[in-house]
mmCIF file with all atom_site columns, C-alpha atoms in Angstrom:
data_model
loop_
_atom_site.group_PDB
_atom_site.id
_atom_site.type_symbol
_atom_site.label_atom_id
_atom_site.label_alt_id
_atom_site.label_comp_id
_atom_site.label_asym_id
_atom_site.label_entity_id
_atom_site.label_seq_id
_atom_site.pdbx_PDB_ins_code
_atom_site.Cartn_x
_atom_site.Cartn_y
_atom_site.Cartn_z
_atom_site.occupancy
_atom_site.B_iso_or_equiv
_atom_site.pdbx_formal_charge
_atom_site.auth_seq_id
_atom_site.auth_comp_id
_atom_site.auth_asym_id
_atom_site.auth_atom_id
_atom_site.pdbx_PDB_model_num
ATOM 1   C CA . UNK A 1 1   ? 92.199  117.329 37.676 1.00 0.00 ? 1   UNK A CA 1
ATOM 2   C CA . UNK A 1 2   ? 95.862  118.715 38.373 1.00 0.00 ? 2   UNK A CA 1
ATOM 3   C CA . UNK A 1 3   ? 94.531  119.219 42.145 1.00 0.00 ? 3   UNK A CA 1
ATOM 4   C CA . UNK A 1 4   ? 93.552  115.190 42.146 1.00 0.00 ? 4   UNK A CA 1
ATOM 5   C CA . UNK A 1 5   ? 97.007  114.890 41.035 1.00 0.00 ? 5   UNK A CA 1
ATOM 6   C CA . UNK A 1 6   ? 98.948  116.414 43.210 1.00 0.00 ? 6   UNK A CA 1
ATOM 7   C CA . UNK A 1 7   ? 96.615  115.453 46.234 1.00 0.00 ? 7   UNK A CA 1
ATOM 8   C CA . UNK A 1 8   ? 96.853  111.772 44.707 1.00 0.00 ? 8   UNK A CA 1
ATOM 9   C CA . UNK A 1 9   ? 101.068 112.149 44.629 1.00 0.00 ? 9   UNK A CA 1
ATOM 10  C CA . UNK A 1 10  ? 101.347 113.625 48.175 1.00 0.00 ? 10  UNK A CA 1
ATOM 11  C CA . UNK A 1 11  ? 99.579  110.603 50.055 1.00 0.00 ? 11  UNK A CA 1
ATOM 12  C CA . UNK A 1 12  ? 101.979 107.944 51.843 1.00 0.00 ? 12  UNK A CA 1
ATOM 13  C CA . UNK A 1 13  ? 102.974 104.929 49.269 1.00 0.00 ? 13  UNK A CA 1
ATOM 14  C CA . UNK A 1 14  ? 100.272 102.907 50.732 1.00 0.00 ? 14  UNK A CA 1
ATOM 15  C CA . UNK A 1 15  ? 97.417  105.313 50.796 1.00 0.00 ? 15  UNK A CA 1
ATOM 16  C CA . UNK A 1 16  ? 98.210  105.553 46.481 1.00 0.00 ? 16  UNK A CA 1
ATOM 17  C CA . UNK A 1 17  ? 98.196  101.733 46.304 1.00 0.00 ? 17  UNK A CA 1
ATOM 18  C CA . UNK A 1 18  ? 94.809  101.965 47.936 1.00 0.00 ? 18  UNK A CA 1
ATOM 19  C CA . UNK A 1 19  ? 93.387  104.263 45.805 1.00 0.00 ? 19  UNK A CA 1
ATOM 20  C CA . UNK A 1 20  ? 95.066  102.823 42.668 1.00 0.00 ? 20  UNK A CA 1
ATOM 21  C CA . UNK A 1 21  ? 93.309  99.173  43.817 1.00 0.00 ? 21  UNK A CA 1
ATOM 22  C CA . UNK A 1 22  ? 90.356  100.733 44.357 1.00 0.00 ? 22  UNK A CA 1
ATOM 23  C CA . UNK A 1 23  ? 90.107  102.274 40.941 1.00 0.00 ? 23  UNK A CA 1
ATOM 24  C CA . UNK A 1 24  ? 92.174  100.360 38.497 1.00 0.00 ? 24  UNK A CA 1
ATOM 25  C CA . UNK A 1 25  ? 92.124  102.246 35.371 1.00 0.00 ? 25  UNK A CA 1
ATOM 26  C CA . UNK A 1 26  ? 94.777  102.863 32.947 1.00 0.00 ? 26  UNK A CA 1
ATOM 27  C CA . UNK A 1 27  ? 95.611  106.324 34.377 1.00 0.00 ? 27  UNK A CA 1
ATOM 28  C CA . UNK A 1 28  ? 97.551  104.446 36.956 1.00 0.00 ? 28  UNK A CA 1
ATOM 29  C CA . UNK A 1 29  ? 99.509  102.625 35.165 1.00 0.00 ? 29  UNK A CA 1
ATOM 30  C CA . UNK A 1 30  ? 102.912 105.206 35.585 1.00 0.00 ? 30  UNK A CA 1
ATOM 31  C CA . UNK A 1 31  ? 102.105 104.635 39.826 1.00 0.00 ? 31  UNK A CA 1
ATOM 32  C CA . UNK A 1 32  ? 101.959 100.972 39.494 1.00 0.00 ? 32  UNK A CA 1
ATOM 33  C CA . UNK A 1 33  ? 104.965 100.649 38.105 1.00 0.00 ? 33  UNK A CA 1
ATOM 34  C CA . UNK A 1 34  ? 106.460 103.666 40.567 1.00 0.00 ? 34  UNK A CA 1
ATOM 35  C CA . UNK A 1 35  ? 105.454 101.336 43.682 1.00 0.00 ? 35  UNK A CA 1
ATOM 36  C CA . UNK A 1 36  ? 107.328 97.931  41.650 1.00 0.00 ? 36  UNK A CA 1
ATOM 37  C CA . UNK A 1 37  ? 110.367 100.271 41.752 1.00 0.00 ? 37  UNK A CA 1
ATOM 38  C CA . UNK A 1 38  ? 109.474 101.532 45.323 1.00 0.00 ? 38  UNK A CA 1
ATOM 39  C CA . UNK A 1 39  ? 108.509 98.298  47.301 1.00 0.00 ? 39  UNK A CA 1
ATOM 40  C CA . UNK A 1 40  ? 110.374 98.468  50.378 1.00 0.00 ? 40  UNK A CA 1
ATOM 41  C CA . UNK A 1 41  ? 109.899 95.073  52.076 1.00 0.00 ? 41  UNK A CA 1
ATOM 42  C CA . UNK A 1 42  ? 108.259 91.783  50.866 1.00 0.00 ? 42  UNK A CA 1
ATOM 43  C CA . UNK A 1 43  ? 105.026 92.652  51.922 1.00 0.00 ? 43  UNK A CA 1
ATOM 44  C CA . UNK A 1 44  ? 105.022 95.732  50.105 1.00 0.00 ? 44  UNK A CA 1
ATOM 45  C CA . UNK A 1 45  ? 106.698 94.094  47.138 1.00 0.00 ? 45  UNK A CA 1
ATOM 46  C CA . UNK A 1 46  ? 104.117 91.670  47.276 1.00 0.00 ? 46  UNK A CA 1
ATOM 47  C CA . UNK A 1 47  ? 100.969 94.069  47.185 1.00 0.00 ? 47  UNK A CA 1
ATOM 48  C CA . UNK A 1 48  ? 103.316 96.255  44.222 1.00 0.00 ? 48  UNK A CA 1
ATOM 49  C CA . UNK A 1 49  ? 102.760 92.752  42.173 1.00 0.00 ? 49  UNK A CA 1
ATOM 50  C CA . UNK A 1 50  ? 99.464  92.188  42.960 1.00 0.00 ? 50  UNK A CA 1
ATOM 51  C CA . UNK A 1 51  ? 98.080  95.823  41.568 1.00 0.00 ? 51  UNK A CA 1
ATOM 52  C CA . UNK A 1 52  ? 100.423 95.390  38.367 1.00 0.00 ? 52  UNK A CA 1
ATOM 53  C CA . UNK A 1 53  ? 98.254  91.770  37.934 1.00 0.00 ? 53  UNK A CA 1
ATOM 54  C CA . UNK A 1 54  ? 94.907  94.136  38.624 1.00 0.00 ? 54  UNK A CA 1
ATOM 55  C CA . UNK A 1 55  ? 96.344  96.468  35.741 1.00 0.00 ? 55  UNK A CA 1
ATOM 56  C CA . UNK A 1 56  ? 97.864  94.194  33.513 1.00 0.00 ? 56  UNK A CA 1
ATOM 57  C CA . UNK A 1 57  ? 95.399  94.337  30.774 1.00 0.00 ? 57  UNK A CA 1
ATOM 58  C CA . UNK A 1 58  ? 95.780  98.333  30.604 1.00 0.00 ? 58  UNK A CA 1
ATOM 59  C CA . UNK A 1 59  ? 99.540  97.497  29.706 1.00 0.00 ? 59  UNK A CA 1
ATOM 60  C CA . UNK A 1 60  ? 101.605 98.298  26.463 1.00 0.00 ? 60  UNK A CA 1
ATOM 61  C CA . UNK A 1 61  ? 104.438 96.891  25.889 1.00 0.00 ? 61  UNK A CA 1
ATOM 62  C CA . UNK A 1 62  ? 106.731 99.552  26.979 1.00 0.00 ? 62  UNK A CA 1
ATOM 63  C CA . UNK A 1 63  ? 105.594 99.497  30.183 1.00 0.00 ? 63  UNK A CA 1
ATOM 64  C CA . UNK A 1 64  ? 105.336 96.021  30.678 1.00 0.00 ? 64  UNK A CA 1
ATOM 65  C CA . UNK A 1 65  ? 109.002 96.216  30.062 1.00 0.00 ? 65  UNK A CA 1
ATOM 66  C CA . UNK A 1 66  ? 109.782 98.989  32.310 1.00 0.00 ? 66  UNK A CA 1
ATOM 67  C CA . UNK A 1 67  ? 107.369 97.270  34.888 1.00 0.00 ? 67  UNK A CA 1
ATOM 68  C CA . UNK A 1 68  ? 109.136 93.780  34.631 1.00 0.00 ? 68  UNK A CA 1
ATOM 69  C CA . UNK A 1 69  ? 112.970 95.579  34.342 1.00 0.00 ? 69  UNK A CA 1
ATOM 70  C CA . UNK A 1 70  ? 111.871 97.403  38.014 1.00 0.00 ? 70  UNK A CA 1
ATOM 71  C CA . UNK A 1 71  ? 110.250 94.086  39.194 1.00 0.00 ? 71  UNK A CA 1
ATOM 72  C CA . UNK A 1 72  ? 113.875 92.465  38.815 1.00 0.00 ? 72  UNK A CA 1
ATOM 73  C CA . UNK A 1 73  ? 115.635 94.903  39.978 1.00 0.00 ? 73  UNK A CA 1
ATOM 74  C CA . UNK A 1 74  ? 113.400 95.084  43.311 1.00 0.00 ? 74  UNK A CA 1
ATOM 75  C CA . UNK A 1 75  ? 114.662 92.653  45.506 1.00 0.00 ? 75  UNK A CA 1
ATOM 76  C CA . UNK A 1 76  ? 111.661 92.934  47.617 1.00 0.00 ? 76  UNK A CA 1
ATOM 77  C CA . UNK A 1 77  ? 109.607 92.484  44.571 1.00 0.00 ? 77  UNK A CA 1
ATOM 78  C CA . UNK A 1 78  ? 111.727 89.558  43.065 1.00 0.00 ? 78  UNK A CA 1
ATOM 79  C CA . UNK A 1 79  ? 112.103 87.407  46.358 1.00 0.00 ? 79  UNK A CA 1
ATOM 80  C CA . UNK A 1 80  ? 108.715 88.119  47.638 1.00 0.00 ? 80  UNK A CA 1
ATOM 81  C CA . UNK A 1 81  ? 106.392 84.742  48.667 1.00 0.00 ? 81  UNK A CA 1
ATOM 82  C CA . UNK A 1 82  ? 103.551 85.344  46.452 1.00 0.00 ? 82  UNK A CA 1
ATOM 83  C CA . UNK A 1 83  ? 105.395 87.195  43.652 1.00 0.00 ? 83  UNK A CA 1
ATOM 84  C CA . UNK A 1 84  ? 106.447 84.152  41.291 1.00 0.00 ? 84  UNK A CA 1
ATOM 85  C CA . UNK A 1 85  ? 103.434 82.833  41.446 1.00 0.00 ? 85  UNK A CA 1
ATOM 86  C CA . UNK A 1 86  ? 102.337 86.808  40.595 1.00 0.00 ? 86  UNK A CA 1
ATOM 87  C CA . UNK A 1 87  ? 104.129 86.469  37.576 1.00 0.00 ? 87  UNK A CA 1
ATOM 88  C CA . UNK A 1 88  ? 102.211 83.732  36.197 1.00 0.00 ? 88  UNK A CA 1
ATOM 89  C CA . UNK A 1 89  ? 99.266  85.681  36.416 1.00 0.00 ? 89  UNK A CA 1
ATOM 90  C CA . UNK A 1 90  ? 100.668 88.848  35.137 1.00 0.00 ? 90  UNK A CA 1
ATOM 91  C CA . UNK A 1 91  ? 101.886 86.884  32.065 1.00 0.00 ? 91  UNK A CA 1
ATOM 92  C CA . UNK A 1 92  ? 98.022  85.582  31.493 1.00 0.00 ? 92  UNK A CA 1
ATOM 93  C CA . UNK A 1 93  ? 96.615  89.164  32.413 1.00 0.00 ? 93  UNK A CA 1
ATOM 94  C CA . UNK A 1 94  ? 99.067  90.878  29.045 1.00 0.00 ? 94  UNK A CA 1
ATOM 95  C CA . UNK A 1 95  ? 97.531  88.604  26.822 1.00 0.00 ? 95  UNK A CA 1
ATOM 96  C CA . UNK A 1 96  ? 96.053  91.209  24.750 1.00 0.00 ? 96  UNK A CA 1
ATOM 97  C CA . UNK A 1 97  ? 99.513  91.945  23.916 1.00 0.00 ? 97  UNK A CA 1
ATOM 98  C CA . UNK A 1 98  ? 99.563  88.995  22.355 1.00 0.00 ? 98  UNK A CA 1
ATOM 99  C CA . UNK A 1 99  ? 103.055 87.251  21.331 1.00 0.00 ? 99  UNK A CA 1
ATOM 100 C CA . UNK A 1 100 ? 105.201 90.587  21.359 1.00 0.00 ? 100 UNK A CA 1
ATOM 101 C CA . UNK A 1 101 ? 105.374 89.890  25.106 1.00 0.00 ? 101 UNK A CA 1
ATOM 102 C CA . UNK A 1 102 ? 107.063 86.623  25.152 1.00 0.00 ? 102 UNK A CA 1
ATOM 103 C CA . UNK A 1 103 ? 110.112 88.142  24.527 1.00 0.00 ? 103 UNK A CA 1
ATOM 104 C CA . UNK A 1 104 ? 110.042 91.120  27.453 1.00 0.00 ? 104 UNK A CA 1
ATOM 105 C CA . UNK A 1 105 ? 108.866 87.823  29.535 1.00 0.00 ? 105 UNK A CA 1
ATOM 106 C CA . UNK A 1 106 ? 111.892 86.052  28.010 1.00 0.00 ? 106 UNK A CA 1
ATOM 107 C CA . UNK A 1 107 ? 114.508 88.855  28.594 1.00 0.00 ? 107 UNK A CA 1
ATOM 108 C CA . UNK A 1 108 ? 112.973 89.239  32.388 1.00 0.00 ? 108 UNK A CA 1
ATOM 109 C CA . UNK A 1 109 ? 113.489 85.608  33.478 1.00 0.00 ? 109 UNK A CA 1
ATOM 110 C CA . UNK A 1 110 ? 116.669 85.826  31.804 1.00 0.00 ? 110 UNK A CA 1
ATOM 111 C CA . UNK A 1 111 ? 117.553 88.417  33.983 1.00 0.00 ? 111 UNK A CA 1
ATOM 112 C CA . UNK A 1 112 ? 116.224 86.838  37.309 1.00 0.00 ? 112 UNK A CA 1
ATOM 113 C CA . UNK A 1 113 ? 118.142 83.848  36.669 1.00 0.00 ? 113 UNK A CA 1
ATOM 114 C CA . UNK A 1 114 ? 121.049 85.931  36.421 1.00 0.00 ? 114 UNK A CA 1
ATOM 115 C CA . UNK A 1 115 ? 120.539 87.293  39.984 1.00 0.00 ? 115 UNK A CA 1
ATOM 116 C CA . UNK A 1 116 ? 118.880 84.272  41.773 1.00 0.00 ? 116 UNK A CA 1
ATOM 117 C CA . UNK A 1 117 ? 120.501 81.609  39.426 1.00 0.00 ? 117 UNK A CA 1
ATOM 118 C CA . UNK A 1 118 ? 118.943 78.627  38.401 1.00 0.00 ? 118 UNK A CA 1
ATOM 119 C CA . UNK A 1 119 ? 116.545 75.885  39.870 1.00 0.00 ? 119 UNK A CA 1
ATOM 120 C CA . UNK A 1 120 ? 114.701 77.178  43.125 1.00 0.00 ? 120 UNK A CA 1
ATOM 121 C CA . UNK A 1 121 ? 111.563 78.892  43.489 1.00 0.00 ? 121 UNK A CA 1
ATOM 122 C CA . UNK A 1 122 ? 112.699 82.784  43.210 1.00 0.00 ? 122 UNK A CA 1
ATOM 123 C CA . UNK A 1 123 ? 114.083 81.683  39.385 1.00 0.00 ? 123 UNK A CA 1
ATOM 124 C CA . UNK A 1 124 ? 110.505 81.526  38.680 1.00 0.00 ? 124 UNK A CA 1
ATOM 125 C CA . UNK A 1 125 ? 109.938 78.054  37.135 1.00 0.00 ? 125 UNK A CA 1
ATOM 126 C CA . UNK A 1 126 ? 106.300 78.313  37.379 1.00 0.00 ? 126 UNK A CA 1
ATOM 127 C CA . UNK A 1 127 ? 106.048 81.084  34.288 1.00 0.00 ? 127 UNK A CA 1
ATOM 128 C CA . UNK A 1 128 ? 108.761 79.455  31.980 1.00 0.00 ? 128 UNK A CA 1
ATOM 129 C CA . UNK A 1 129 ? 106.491 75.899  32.471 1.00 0.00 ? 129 UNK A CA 1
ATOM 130 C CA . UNK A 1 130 ? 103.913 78.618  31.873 1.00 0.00 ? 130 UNK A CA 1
ATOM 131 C CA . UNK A 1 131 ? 105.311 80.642  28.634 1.00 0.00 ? 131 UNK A CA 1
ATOM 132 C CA . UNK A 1 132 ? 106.340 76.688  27.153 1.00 0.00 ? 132 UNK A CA 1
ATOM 133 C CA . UNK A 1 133 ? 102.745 75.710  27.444 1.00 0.00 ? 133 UNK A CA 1
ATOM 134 C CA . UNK A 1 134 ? 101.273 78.525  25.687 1.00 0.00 ? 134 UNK A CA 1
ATOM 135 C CA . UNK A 1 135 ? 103.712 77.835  22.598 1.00 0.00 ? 135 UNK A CA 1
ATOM 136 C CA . UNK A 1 136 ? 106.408 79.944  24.017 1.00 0.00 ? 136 UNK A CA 1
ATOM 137 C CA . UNK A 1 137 ? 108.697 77.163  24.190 1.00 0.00 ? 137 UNK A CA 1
ATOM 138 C CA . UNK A 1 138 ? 112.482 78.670  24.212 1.00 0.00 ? 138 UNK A CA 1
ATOM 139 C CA . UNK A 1 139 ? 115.488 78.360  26.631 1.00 0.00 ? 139 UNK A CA 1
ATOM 140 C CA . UNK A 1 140 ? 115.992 81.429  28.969 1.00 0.00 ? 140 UNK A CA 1
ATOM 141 C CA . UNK A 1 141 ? 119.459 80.549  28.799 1.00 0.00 ? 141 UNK A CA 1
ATOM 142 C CA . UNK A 1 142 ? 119.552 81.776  24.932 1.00 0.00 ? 142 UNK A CA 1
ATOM 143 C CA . UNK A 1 143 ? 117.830 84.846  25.860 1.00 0.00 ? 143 UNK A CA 1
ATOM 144 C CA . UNK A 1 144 ? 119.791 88.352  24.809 1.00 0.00 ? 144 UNK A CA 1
#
């Protein structure tokens, strides 16, 4: 297995997201959120956010946090086309988490609408209308 490894952590970044689309297990996880953090351009951001939705339910909270905190701070991930839209998706795929996730969701469009502001499509209306409608119902501009 440690040969996999290192064989697995010496491909190019998107020779791992193949493999790690391929397989989706929870053993990926830590290289999921590795390529959020590593997206270099929108496209890339945009395929980083669609293999966190295809590993979403292998999630815990911790690194749903750390997943969402490197998604923000990405700004390939957070401006990306697709990627608001993403996060509706990824919110609905860490619903085994059940309600302990409204708040990292919470704290992580609090801290987009820091960056982007308020009231266009990168402030990621779509998942707070989302979070409201499945009882989440709270301002983002109360969040810590």
């Amino acid at each position: 297995m440690a040969e996999l490894e290192t064989r697995f952590a010496g491909l190019p970044w998107t020779h791992r997201l193949g493999v790690a689309t391929v397989h989706t297990d929870p053993y990926f996880v830590p290289a999921v959120i590795q390529f959020i953090d590593e997206a270099g351009n929108w496209r890339s951001g945009e395929q980083a956010g669609r293999i966190l939705v295809q590993h979403a339910s292998f999630l815990t909270i911790e690194a749903l946090r750390e997943a969402l905190n490197g998604w923000c701070k990405n700004t390939q991930c957070r401006t990306a086309a697709d990627v608001p839209n993403l996060a509706v998706l990824h919110f609905h795929g860490t619903s085994h988490l059940g309600p302990q996730r409204a708040p990292v969701f919470r704290e992580f469009l609090a801290n987009i609408r820091e960056l982007q502001g308020e009231g266009d499509y990168y402030s990621y209306p779509a998942l707070e209308e989302t979070l409201a409608r499945s009882g989440y119902n709270f301002s983002v501009a109360s969040a810590p």
